[in-house]
mmCIF file of C-alpha atoms in Angstrom:
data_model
loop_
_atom_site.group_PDB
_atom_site.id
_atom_site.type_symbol
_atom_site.label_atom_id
_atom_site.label_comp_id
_atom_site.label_asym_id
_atom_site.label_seq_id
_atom_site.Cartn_x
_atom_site.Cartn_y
_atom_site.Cartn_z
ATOM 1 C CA UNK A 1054 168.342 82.493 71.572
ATOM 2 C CA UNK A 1055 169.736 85.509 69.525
ATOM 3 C CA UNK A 1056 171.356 87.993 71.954
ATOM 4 C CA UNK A 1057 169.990 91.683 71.986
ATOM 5 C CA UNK A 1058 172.147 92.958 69.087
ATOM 6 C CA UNK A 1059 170.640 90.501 66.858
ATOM 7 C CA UNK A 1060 167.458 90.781 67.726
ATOM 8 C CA UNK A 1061 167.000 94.829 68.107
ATOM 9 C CA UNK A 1062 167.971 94.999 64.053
ATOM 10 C CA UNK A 1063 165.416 92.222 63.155
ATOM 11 C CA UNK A 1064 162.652 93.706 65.485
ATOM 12 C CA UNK A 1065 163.120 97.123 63.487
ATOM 13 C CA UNK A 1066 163.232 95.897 60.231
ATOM 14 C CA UNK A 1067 160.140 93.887 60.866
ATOM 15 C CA UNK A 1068 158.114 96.970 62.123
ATOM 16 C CA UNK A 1069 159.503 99.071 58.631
ATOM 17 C CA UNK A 1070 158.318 95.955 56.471
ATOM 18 C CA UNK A 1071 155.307 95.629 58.782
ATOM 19 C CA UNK A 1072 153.930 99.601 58.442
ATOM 20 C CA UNK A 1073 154.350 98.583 54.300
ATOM 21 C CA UNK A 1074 152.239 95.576 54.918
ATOM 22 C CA UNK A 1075 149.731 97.729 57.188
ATOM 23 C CA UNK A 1076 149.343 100.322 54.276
ATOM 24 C CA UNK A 1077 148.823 97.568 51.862
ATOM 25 C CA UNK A 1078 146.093 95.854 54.108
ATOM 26 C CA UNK A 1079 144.912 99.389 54.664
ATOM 27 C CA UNK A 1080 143.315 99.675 51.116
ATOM 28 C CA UNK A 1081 142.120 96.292 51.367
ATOM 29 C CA UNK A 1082 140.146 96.618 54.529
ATOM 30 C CA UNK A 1083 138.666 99.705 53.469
ATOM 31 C CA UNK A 1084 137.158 98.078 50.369
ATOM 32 C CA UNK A 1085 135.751 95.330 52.110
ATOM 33 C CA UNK A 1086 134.033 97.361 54.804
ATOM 34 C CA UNK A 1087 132.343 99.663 52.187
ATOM 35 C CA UNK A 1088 131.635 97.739 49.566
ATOM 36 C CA UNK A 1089 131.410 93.678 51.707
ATOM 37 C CA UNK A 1090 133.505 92.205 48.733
ATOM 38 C CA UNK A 1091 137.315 91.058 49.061
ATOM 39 C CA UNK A 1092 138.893 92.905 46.308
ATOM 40 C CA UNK A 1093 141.343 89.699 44.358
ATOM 41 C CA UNK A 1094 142.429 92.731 42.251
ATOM 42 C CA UNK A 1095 144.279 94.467 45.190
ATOM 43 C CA UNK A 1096 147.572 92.159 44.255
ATOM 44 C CA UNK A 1097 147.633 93.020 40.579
ATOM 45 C CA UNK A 1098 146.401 96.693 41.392
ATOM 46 C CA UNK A 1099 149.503 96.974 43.722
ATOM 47 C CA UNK A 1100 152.173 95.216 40.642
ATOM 48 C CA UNK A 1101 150.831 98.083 38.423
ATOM 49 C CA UNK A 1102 151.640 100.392 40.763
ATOM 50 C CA UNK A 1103 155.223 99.273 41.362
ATOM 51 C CA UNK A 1104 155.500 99.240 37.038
ATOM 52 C CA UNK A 1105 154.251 102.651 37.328
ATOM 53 C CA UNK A 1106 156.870 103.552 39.783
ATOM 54 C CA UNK A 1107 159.612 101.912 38.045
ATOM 55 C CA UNK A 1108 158.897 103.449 34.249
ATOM 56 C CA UNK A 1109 159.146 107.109 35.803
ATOM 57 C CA UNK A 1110 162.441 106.483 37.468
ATOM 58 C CA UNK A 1111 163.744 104.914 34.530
ATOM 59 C CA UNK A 1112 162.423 106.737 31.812
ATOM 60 C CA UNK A 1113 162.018 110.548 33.549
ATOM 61 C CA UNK A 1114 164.005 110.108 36.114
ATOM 62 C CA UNK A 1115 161.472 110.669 39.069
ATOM 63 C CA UNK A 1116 162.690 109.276 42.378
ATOM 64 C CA UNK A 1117 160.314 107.014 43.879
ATOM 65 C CA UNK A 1118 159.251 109.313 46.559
ATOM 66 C CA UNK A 1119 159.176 112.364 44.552
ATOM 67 C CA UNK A 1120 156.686 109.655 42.532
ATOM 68 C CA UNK A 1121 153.847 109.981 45.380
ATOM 69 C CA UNK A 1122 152.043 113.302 44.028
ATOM 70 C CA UNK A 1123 151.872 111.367 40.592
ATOM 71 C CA UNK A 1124 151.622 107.715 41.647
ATOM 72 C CA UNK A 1125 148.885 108.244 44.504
ATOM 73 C CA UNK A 1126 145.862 110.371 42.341
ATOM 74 C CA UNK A 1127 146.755 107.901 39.530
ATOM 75 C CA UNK A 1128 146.237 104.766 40.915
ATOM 76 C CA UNK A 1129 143.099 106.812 42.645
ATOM 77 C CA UNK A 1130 141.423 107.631 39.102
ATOM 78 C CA UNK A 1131 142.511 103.921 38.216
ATOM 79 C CA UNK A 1132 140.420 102.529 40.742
ATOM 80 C CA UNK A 1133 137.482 105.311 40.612
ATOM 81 C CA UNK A 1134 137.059 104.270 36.673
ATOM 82 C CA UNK A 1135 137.021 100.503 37.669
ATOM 83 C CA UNK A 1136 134.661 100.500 40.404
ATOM 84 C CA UNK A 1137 132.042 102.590 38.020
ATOM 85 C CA UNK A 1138 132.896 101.109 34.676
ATOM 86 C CA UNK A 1139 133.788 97.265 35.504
ATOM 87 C CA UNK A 1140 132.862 96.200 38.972
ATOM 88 C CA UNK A 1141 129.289 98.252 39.764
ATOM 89 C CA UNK A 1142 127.699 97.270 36.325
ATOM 90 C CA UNK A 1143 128.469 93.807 36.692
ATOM 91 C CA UNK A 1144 127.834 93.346 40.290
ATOM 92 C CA UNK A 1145 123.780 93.475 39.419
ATOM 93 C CA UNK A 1146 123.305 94.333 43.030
ATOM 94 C CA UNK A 1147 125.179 91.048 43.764
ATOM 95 C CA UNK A 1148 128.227 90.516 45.779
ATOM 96 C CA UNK A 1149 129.137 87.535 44.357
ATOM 97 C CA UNK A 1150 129.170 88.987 40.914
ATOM 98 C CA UNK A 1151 131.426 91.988 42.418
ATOM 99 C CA UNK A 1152 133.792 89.556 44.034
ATOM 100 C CA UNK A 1153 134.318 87.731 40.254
ATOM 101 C CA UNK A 1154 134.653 90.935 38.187
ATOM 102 C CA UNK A 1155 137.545 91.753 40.696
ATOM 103 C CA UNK A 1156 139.334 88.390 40.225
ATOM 104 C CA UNK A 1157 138.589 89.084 36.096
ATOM 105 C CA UNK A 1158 139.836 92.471 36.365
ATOM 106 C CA UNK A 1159 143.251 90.662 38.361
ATOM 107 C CA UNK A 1160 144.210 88.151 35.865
ATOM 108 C CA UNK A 1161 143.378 90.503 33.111
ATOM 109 C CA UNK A 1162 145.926 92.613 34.516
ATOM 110 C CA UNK A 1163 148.972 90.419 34.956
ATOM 111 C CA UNK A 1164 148.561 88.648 31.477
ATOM 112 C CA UNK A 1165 148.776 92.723 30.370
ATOM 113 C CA UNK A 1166 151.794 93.271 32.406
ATOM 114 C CA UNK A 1167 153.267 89.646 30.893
ATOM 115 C CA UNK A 1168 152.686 91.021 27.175
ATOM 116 C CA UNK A 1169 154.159 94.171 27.417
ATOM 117 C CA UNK A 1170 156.844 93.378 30.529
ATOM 118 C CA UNK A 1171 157.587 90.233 29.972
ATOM 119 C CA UNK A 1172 158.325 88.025 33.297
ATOM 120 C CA UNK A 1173 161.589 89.950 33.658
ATOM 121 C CA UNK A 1174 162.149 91.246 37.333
ATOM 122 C CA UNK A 1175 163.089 94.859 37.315
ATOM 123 C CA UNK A 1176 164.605 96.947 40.103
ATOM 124 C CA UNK A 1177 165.799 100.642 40.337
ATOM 125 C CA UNK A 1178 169.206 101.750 41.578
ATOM 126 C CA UNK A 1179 168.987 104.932 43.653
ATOM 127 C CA UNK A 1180 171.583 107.211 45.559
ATOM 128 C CA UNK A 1181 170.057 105.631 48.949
ATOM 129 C CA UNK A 1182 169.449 102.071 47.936
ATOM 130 C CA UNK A 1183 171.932 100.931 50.116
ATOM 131 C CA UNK A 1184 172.581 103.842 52.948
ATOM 132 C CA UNK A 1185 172.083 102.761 56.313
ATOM 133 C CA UNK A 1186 171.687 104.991 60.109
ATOM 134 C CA UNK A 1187 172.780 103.925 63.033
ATOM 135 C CA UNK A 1188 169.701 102.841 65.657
ATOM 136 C CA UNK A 1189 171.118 102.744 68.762
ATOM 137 C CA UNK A 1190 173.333 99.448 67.941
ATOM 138 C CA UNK A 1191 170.894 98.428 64.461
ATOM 139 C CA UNK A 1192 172.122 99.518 61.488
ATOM 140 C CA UNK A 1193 168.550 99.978 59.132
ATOM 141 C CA UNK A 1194 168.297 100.730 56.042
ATOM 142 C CA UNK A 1195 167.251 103.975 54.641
ATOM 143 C CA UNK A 1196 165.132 103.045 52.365
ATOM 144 C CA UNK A 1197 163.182 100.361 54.803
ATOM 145 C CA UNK A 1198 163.191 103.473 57.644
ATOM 146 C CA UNK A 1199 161.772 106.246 55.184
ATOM 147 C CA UNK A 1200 159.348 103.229 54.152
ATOM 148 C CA UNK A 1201 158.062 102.811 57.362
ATOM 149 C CA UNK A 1202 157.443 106.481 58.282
ATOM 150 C CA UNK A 1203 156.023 107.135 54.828
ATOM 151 C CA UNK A 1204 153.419 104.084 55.038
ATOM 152 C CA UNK A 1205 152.252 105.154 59.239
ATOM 153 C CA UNK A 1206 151.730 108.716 57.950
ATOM 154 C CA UNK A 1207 149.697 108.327 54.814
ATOM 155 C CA UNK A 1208 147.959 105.539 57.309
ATOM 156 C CA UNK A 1209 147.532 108.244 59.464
ATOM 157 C CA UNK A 1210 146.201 110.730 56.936
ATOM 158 C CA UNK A 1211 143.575 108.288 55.843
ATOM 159 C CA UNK A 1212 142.539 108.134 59.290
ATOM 160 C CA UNK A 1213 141.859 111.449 59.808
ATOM 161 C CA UNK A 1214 140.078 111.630 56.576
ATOM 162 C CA UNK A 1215 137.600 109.024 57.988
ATOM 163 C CA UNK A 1216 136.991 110.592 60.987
ATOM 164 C CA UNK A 1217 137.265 114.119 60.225
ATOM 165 C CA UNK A 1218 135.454 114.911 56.547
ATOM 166 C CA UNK A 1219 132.747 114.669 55.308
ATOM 167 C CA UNK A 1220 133.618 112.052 52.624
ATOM 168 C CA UNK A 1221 134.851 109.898 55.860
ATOM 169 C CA UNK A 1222 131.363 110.708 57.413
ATOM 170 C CA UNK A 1223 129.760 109.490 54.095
ATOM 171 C CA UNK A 1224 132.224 106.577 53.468
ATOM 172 C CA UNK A 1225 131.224 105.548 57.116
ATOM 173 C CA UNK A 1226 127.795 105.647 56.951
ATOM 174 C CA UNK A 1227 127.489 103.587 53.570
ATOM 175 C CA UNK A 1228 129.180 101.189 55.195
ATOM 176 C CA UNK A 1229 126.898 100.684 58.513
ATOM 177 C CA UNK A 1230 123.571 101.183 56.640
ATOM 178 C CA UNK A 1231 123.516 101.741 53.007
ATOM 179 C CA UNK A 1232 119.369 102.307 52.570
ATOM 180 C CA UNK A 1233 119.645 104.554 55.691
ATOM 181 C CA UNK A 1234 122.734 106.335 53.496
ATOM 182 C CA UNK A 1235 120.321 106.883 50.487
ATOM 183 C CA UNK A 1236 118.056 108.303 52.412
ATOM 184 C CA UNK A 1237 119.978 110.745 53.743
ATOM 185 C CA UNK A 1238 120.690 111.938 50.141
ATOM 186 C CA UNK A 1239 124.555 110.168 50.150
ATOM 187 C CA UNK A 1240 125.321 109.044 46.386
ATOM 188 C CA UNK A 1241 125.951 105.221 47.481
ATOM 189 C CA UNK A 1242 127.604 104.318 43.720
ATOM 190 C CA UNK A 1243 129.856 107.499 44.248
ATOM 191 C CA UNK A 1244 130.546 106.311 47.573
ATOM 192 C CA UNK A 1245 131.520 103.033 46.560
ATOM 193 C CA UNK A 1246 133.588 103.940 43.911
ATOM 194 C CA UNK A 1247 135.455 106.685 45.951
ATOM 195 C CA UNK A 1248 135.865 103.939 48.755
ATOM 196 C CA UNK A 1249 137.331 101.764 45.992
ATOM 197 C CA UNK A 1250 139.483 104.194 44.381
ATOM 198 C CA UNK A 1251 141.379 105.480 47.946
ATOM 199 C CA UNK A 1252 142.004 101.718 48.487
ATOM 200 C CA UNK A 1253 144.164 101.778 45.153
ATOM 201 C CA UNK A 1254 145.539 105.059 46.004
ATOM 202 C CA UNK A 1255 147.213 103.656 49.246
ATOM 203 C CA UNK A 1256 148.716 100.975 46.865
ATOM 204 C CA UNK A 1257 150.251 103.914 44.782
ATOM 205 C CA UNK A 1258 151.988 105.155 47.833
ATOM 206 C CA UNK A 1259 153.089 101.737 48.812
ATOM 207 C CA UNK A 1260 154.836 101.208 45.384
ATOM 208 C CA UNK A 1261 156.558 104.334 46.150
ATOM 209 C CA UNK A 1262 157.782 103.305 49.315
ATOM 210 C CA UNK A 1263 158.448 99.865 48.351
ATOM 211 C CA UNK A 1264 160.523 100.148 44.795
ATOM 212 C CA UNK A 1265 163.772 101.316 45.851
ATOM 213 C CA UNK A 1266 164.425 98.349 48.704
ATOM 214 C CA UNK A 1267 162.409 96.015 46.589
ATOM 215 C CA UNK A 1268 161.612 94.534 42.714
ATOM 216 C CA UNK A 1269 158.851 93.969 40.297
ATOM 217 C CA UNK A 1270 157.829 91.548 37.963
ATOM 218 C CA UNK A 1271 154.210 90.933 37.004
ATOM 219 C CA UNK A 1272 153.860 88.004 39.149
ATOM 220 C CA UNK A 1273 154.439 90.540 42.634
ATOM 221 C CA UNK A 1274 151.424 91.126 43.852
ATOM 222 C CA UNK A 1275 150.667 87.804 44.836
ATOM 223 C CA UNK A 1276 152.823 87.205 47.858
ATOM 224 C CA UNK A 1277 151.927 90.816 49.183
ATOM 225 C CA UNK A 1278 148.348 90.003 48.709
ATOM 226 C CA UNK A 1279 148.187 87.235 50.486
ATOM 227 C CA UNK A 1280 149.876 88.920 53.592
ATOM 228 C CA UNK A 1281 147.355 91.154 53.191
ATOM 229 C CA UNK A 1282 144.468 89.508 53.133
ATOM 230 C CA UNK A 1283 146.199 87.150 56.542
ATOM 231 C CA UNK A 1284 146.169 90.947 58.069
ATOM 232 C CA UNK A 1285 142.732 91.990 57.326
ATOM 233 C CA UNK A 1286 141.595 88.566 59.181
ATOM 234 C CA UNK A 1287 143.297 89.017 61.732
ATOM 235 C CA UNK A 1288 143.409 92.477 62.659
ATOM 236 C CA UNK A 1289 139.387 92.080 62.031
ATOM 237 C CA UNK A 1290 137.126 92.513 59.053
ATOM 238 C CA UNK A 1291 136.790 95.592 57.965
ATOM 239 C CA UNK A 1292 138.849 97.568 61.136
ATOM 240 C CA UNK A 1293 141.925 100.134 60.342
ATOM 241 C CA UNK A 1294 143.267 100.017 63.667
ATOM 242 C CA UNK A 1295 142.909 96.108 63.125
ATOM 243 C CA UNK A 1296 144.608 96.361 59.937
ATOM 244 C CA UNK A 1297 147.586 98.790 61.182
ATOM 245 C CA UNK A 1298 148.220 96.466 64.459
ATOM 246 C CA UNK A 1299 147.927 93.388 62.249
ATOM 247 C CA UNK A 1300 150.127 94.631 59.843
ATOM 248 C CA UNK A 1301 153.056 95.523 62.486
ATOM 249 C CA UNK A 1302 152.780 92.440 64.238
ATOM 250 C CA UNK A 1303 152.774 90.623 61.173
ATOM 251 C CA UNK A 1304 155.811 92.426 59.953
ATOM 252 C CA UNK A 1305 157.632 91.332 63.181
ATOM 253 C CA UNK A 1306 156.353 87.689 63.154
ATOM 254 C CA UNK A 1307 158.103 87.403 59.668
ATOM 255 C CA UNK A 1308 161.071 89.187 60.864
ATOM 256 C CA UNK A 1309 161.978 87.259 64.082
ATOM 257 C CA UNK A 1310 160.912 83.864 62.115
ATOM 258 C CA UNK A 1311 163.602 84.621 59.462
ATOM 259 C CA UNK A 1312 165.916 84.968 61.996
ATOM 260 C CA UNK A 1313 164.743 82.030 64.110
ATOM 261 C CA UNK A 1314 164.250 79.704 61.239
ATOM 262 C CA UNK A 1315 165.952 81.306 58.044
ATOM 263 C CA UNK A 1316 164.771 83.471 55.533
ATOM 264 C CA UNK A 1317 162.960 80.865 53.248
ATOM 265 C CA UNK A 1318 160.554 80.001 56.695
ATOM 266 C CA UNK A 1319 160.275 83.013 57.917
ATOM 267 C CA UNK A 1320 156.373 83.345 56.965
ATOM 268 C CA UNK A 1321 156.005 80.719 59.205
ATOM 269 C CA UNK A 1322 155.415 82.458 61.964
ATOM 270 C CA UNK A 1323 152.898 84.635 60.406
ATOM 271 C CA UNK A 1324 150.572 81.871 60.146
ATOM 272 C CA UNK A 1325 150.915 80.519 62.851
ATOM 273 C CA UNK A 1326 149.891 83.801 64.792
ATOM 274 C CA UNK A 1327 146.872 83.847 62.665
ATOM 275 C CA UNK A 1328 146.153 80.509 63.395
ATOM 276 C CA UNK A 1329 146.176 80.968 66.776
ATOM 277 C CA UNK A 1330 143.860 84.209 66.649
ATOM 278 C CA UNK A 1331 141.341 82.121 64.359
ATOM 279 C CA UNK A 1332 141.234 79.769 67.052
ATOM 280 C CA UNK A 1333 141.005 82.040 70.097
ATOM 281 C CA UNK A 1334 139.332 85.122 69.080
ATOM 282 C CA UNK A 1335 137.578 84.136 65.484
ATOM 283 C CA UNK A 1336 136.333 87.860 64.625
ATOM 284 C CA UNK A 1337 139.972 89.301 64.730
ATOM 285 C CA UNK A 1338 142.185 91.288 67.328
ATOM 286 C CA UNK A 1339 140.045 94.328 66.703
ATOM 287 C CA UNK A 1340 136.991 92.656 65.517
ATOM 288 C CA UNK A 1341 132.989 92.874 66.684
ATOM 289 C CA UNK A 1342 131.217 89.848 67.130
ATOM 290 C CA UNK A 1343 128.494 89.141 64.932
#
């Protein structure tokens, strides 16, 4: 059993990767809870994101975090133009159809990023990249710590949004009863594609915090995705607190299973949490029943 100054460092650095994670889920959840479709673009959304990152510290010489004012309302118009343009035309008022012009619109993307990227991986060198503070006796990175409290406030933010505007109010009503939504004079397709467009923009902040700890290559999203998705199950469908909790514990799981097990089975323990909430509590840690 690791001793306490082995495991304080790994239980730190798991909650910094896990508030990423969280952020990442974040957009995901929101787009299924609006619009009922799992978005199989959120991967490839989230690998343009981190190109879009890289080419302005590389080319203008924009630090990633100085990045968010430009990164975050891009990859919001981005998604805005794809949920009117792309996904609501073909849906033909089915999900189905909504669910498959998301998984077109995915591997359209990373053949793009292949053409014009290559299958290079690509990583930024920054002043920071490899400054550490001293937590008590952990030694964490700067870039994972400014990660984490970037990801839990624009987490936060979004929150507040939901529960304090009147595009929350809106965003929250579509999603309980969209009929009873028209009625009440809410655009539903503006809805929609605002819901859809906020879930990108938390992947534009995400690439921000993510680029200067990690790479990106066009094949990226996947692996996040997938965590993802495991945190939207089993912090509930559809539930931000679900999806913040899930995300941290998550983030942990992987963390302390590195350690445990070494790096290459770390994930282990991720799924084997999940598997164990499917089991015992099937609609998620912060899930209604049906």
């Amino acid at each position: 059993m690791p001793d306490f100054d082995i495991l304080l460092p790994s239980l730190l650095n798991g909650l910094a990767t896990g508030a990423v994670y969280a952020l990442i889920a974040v957009g995901l959840t929101l787009v299924y809870g609006v619009l009922h479709i799992i978005n199989f673009a959120h991967g490839a959304s989230l690998m343009l994101a981190l190109y879009a990152v890289y080419f302005l510290k590389e080319r203008w010489g924009i630090d990633p975090y100085m990045a968010l004012p430009i990164a975050i309302p891009g990859m919001f118009a981005l998604g805005y133009a794809l949920q009117r343009a792309i996904i609501n035309r073909a849906s033909h008022g089915k999900d189905e159809n909504s669910l498959l012009a998301t998984l077109g619109i995915a591997i359209v993307m990373e053949n793009l990023a292949l053409l014009f990227f290559q299958s290079d991986t690509r990583s930024i060198d920054t002043a920071y990249s490899l400054r550490t503070v001293a937590i008590g006796p952990a030694m964490i990175a700067v870039p994972k710590l400014l990660a984490c409290a970037g990801a839990l406030a624009v987490s936060g933010l979004l929150y507040w949004i939901m529960g304090r505007t009147d595009l929350g109010r809106a965003i929250r009503a579509v999603a309980k009863e969209k009929e009873g939504a028209k009625l009440m004079g809410i655009d539903v397709d503006h809805v929609y594609a605002m819901s859809f467009g906020i879930g990108l923009a938390c992947l534009g902040a995400a690439a921000c915090f993510l680029l200067p700890a990690y790479y990106v290559n066009p094949q990226v999203g996947g692996g996040f995705v997938l965590v993802a998705f495991t945190i939207v199950v089993l912090g509930g469908m559809g539930s931000f607190a679900g999806a913040l909790a899930g995300g941290l514990l998550v983030g942990v799981a992987e963390s302390l299973g590195g350690l445990c097990l070494g790096e290459s089975l770390g994930q282990i323990g991720i799924f084997a949490i999940f598997i164990g909430v499917v089991l015992l509590r099937p609609q998620g840690l912060f899930g209604a029943k049906a």
